[in-house]
Structure formats: C-alpha cells, structure tokens
PDB file of C-alpha atoms in Angstrom:
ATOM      1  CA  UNK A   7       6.172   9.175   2.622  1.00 95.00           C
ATOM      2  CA  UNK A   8       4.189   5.856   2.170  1.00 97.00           C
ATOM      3  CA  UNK A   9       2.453   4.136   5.247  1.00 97.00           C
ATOM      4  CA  UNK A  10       2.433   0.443   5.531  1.00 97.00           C
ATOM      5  CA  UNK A  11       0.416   0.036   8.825  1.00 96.00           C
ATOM      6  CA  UNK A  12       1.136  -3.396  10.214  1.00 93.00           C
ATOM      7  CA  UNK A  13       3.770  -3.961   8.330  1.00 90.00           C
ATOM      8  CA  UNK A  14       5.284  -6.557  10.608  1.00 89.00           C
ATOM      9  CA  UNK A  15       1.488  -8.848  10.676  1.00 92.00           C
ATOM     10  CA  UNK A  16       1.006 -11.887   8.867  1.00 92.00           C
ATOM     11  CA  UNK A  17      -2.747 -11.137   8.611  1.00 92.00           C
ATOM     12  CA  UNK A  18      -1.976  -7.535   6.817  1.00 93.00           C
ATOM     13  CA  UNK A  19       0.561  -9.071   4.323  1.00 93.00           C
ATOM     14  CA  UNK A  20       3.893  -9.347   5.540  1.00 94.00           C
ATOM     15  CA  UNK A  21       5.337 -11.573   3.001  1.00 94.00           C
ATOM     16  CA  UNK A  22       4.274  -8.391   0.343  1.00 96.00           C
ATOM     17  CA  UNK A  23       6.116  -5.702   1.930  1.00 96.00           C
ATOM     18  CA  UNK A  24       9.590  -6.112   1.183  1.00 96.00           C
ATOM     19  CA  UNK A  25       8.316  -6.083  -2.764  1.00 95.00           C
ATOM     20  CA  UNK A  26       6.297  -3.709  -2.334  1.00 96.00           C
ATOM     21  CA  UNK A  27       8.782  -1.226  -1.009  1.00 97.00           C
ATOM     22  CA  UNK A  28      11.419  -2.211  -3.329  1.00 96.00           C
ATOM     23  CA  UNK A  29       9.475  -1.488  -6.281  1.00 95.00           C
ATOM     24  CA  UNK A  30       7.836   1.420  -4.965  1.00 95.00           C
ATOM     25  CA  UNK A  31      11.543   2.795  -3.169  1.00 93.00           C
ATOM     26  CA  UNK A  32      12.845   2.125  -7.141  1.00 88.00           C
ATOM     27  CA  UNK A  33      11.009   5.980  -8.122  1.00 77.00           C
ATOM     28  CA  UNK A  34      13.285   7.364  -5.339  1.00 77.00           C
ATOM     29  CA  UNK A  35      10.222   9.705  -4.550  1.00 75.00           C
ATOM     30  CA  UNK A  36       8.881   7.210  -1.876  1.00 88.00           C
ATOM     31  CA  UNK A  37      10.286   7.130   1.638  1.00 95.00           C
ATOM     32  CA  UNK A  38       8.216   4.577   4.031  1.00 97.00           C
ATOM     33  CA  UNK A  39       6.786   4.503   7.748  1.00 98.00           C
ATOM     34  CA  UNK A  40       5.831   0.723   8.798  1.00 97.00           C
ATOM     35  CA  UNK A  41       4.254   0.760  12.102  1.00 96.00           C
ATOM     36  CA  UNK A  42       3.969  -1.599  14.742  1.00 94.00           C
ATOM     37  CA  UNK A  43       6.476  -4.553  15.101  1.00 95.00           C
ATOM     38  CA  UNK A  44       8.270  -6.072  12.461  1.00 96.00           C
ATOM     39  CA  UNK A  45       8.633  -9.793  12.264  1.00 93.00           C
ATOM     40  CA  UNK A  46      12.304 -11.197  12.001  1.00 94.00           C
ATOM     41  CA  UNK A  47      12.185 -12.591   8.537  1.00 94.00           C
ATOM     42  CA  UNK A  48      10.591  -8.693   6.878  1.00 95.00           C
ATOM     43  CA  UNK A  49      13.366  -7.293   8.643  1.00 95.00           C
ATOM     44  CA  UNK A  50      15.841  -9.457   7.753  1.00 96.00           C
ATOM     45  CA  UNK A  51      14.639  -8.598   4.368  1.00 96.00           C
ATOM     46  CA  UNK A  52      14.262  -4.735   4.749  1.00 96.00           C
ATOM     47  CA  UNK A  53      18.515  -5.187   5.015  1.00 95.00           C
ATOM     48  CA  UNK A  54      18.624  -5.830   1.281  1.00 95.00           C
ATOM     49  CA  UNK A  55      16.851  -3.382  -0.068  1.00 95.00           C
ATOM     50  CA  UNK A  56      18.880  -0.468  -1.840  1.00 92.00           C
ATOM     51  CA  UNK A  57      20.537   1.791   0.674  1.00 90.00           C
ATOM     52  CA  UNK A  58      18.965   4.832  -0.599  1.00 92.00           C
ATOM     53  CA  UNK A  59      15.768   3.353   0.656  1.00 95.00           C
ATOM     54  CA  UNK A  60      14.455   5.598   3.747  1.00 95.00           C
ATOM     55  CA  UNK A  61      12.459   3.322   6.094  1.00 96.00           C
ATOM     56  CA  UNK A  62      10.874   4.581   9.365  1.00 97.00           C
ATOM     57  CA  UNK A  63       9.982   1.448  11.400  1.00 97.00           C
ATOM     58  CA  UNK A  64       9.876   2.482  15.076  1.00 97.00           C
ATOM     59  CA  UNK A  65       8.417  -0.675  16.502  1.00 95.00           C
ATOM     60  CA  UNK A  66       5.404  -0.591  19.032  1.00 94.00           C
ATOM     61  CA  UNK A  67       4.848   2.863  20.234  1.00 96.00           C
ATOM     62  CA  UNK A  68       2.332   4.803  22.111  1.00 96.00           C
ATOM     63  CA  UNK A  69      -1.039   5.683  20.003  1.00 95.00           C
ATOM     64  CA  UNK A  70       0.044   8.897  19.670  1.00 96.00           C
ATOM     65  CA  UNK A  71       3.105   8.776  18.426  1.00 97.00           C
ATOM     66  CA  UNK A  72       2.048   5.919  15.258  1.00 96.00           C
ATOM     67  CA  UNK A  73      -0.839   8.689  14.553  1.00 96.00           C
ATOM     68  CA  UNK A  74       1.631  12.033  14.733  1.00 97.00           C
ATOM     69  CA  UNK A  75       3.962   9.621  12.375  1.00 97.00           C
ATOM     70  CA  UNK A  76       0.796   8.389  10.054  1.00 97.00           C
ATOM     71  CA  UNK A  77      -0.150  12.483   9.773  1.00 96.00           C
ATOM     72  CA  UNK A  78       3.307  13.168   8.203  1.00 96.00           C
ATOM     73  CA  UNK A  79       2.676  10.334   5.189  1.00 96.00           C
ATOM     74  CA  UNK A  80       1.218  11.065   1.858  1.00 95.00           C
ATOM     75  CA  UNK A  81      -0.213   8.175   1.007  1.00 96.00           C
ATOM     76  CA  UNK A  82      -1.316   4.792   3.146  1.00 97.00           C
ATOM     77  CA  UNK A  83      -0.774   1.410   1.089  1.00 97.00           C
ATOM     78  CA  UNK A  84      -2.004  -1.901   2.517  1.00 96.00           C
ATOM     79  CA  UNK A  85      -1.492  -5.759   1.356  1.00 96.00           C
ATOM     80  CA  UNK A  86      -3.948  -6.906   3.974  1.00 95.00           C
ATOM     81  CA  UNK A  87      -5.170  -9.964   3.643  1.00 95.00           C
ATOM     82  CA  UNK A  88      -8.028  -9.644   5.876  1.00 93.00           C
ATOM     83  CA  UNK A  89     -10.090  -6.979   6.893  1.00 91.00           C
ATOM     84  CA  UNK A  90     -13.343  -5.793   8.782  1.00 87.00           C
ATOM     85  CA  UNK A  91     -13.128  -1.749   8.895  1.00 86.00           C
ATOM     86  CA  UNK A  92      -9.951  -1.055   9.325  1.00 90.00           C
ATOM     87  CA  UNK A  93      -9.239   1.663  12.503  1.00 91.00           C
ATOM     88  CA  UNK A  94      -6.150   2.472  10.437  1.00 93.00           C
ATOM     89  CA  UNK A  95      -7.834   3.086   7.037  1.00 94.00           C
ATOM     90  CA  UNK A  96     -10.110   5.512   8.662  1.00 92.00           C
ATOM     91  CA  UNK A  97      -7.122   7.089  10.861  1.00 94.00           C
ATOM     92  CA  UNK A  98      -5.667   7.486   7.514  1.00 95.00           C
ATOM     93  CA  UNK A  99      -8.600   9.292   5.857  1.00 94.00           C
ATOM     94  CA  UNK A 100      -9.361  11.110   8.695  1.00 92.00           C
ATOM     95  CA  UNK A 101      -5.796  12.747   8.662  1.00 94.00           C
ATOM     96  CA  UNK A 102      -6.584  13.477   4.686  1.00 93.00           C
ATOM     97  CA  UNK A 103      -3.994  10.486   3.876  1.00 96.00           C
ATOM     98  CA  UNK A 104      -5.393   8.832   0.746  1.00 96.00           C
ATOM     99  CA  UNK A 105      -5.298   4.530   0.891  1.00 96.00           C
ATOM    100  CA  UNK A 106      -4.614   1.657  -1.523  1.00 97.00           C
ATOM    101  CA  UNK A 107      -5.311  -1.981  -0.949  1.00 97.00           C
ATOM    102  CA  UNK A 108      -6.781  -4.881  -1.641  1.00 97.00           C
ATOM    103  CA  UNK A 109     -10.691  -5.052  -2.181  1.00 97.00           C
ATOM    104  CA  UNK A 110     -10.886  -7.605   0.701  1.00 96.00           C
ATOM    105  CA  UNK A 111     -13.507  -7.376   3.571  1.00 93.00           C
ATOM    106  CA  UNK A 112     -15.008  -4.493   4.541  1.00 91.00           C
ATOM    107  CA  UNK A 113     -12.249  -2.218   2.757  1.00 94.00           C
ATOM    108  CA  UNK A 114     -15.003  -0.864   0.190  1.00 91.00           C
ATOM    109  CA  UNK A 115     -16.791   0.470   3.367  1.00 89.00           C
ATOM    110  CA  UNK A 116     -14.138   3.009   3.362  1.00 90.00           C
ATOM    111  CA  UNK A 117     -12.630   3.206   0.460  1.00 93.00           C
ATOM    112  CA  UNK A 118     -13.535   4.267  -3.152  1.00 91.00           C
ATOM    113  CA  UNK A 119     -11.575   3.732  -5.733  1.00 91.00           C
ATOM    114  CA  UNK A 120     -10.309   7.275  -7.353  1.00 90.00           C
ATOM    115  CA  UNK A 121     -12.205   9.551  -4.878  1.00 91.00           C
ATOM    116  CA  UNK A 122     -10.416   8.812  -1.371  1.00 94.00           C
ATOM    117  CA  UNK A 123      -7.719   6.377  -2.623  1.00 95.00           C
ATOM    118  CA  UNK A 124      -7.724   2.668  -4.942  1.00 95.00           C
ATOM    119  CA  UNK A 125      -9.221  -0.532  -4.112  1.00 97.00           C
ATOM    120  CA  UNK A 126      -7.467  -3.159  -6.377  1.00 97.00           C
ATOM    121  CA  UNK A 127      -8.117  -6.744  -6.413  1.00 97.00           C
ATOM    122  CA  UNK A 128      -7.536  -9.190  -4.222  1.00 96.00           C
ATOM    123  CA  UNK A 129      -4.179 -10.465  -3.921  1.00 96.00           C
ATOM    124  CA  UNK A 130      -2.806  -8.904  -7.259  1.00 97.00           C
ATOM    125  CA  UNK A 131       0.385  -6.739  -5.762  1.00 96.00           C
ATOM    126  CA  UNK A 132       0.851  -5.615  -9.334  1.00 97.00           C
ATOM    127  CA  UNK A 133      -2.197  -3.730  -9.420  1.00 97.00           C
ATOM    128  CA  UNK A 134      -1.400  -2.587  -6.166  1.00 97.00           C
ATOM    129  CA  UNK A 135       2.253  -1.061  -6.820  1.00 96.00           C
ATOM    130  CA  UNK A 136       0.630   0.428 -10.197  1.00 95.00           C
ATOM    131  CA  UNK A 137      -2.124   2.376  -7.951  1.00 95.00           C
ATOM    132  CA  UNK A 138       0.391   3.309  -5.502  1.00 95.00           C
ATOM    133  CA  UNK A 139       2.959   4.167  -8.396  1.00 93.00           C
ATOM    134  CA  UNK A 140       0.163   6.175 -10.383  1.00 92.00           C
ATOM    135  CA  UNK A 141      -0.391   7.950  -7.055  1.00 92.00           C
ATOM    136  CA  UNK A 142       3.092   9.058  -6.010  1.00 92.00           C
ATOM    137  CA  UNK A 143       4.053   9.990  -9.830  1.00 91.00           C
ATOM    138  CA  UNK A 144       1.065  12.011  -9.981  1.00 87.00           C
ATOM    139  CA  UNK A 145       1.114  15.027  -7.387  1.00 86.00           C
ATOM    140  CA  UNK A 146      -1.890  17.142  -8.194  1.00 88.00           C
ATOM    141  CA  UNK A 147      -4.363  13.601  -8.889  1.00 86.00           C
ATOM    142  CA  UNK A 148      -2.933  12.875  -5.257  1.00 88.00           C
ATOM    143  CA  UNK A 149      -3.926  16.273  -4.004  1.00 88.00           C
ATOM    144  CA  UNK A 150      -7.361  16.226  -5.307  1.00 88.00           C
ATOM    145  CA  UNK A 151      -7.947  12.775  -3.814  1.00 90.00           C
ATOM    146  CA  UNK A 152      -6.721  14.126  -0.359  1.00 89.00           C
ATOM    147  CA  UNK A 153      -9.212  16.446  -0.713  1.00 87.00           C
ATOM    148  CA  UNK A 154     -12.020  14.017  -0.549  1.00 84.00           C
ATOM    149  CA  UNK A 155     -10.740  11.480   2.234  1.00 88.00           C
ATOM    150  CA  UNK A 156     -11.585  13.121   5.252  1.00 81.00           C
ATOM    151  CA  UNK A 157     -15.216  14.173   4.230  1.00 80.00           C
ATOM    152  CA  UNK A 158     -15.635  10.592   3.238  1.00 80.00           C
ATOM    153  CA  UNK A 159     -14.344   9.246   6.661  1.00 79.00           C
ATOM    154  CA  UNK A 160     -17.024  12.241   7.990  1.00 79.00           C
ATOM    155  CA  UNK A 161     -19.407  11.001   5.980  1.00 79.00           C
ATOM    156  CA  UNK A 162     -19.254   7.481   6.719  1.00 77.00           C
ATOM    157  CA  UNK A 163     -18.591   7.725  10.715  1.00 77.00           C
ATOM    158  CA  UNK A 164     -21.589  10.351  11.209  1.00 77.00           C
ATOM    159  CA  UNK A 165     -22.994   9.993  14.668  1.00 82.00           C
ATOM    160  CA  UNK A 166     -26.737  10.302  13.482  1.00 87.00           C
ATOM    161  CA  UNK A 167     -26.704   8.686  10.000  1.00 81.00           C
ATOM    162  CA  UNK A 168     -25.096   5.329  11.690  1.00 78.00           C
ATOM    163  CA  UNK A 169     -27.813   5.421  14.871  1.00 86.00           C
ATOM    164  CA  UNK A 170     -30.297   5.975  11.904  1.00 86.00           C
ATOM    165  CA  UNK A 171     -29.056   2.846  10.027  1.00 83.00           C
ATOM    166  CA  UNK A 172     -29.013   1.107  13.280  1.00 86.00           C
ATOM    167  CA  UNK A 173     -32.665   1.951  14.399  1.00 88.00           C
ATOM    168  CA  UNK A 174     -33.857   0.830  10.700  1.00 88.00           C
ATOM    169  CA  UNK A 175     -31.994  -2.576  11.259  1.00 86.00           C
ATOM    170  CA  UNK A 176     -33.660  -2.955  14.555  1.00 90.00           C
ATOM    171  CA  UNK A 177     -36.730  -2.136  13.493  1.00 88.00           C
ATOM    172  CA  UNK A 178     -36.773  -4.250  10.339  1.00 89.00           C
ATOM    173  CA  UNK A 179     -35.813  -7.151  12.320  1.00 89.00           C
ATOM    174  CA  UNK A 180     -38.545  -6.208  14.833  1.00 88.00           C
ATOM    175  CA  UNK A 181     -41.250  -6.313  12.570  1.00 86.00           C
ATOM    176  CA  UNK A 182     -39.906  -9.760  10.293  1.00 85.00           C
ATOM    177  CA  UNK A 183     -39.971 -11.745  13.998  1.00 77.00           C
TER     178      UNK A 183
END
C-alpha cells in the first residue's frame, strides 16, 4: 500500500497524483491511501483510472485514524512542491514506512536517499515513479530500508542532540553580537 499524504493539496502536488497512481497502480502490486481531502478535479480524475486500482481516500479524519491508516502502508510517496520538515515524512519514518519525493525544502533533513527512502529531483515525476517502482518491485531492498527509517527519525528528533544544536546556535550568535 502506497501513501500519498495530502493528496488532495495544491502545495503537495495535486496535479501529479492521478499519474502517479496510474503508473504506479499499472504493476498491480500497489494499492494507495491518500489522506486528507481531495480536491474536485483529482477526484474527478481518480474515476478514470483502471478499475482494478484500490484507492483508500477517506477524506478528513481524526489524527488517529490517518496515522493507524499511514501504519498499514509500505511505502510513503510525495510530489510536494514545497516543504519545511514535513510532520508526515517523519510520521512515516517513525512508523518504519520508507519515503520518496522530491529534493525540495527541508526534505533532505529527513530523508536519505537509499538508507530511509529516495530523494529525487525536483519536479522530475519520472524519477519519482522509477524510485517508487524500484521500491515496490524490490521486496527485500524495501525491507532493509524499513529497517533504517525509524532510527533515522530517532536520530534526527533526539531530545538532547537538538537542545545541543540549539544552545551552540545561541551561543554562536551570542558571542558574533
């Protein structure tokens, strides 16, 4: 199962998802969960995709819920457009979900390319359908990277290291002024 979180934003790519779950929905080893609320033209288009397409797309639901139906994925993929550090991405590696998407923002925060999912340029949907391809074709590569997401979310969110990198800032900043 393939997570498109957002699917229904403008902001988080929109206009990509229909494509990307057409091509992806083509292996007929990919069924899809698209969280929040979907805009009328995407689902409009989600009604001419294939009919042996399987598409989860609850709508707005309680926190919860989007995270118990997130945990049941196998891989998070993401056209964003725009991103700081995405609460979703880390949800995702936190639940040992492996994520591909662009290299836009602060996505390279979270993810590295090959060790917790695939950053792939901006704005080039091939290379992201070939990374998310290469990952659903391949089981075991897609194990070992699950492995490594939620030590790298761990990692990354650690209480003391980030108060650490904080108090350096501050103090740096301190002592230039």
């Amino acid at each position: 199962i393939v997570c498109i979180p957002s699917a229904g934003s403008q902001i988080k790519g929109d206009r990509y998802c229909y494509e990307l779950i057409r091509r992806l929905g083509k292996t007929g080893k990919a069924a899809f969960y698209l969280s929040g609320n979907l805009s009328p033209a995407l689902r409009y288009e989600l009604q001419h995709l294939a009919s042996d397409i399987k598409i989860h797309a609850p709508g707005e639901q309680p926190y919860i819920l989007n995270l118990a139906d997130t945990a049941a994925c196998d891989l998070t993929v993401s056209p964003t457009l725009a991103e700081n550090l995405s609460s979703s991405f880390i949800e995702s590696l936190a639940l040992g979900i492996p994520v591909v998407t662009f290299d836009v923002g602060g996505n390279k925060e979270l993810i590295r390319s090959g060790i917790n999912g695939w950053l792939v340029p901006y704005l080039d949907i091939e290379a992201l359908v070939t990374s998310s391809s290469f990952a659903l074709a391949k089981p075991s590569k897609l194990d070992e990277i699950k492995l490594n997401t939620k030590s790298s979310v761990q990692t990354l969110l650690d209480s003391e290291r980030v108060v650490n990198e904080y108090t350096s800032l501050f103090e740096s900043l301190e002592s230039a002024a």
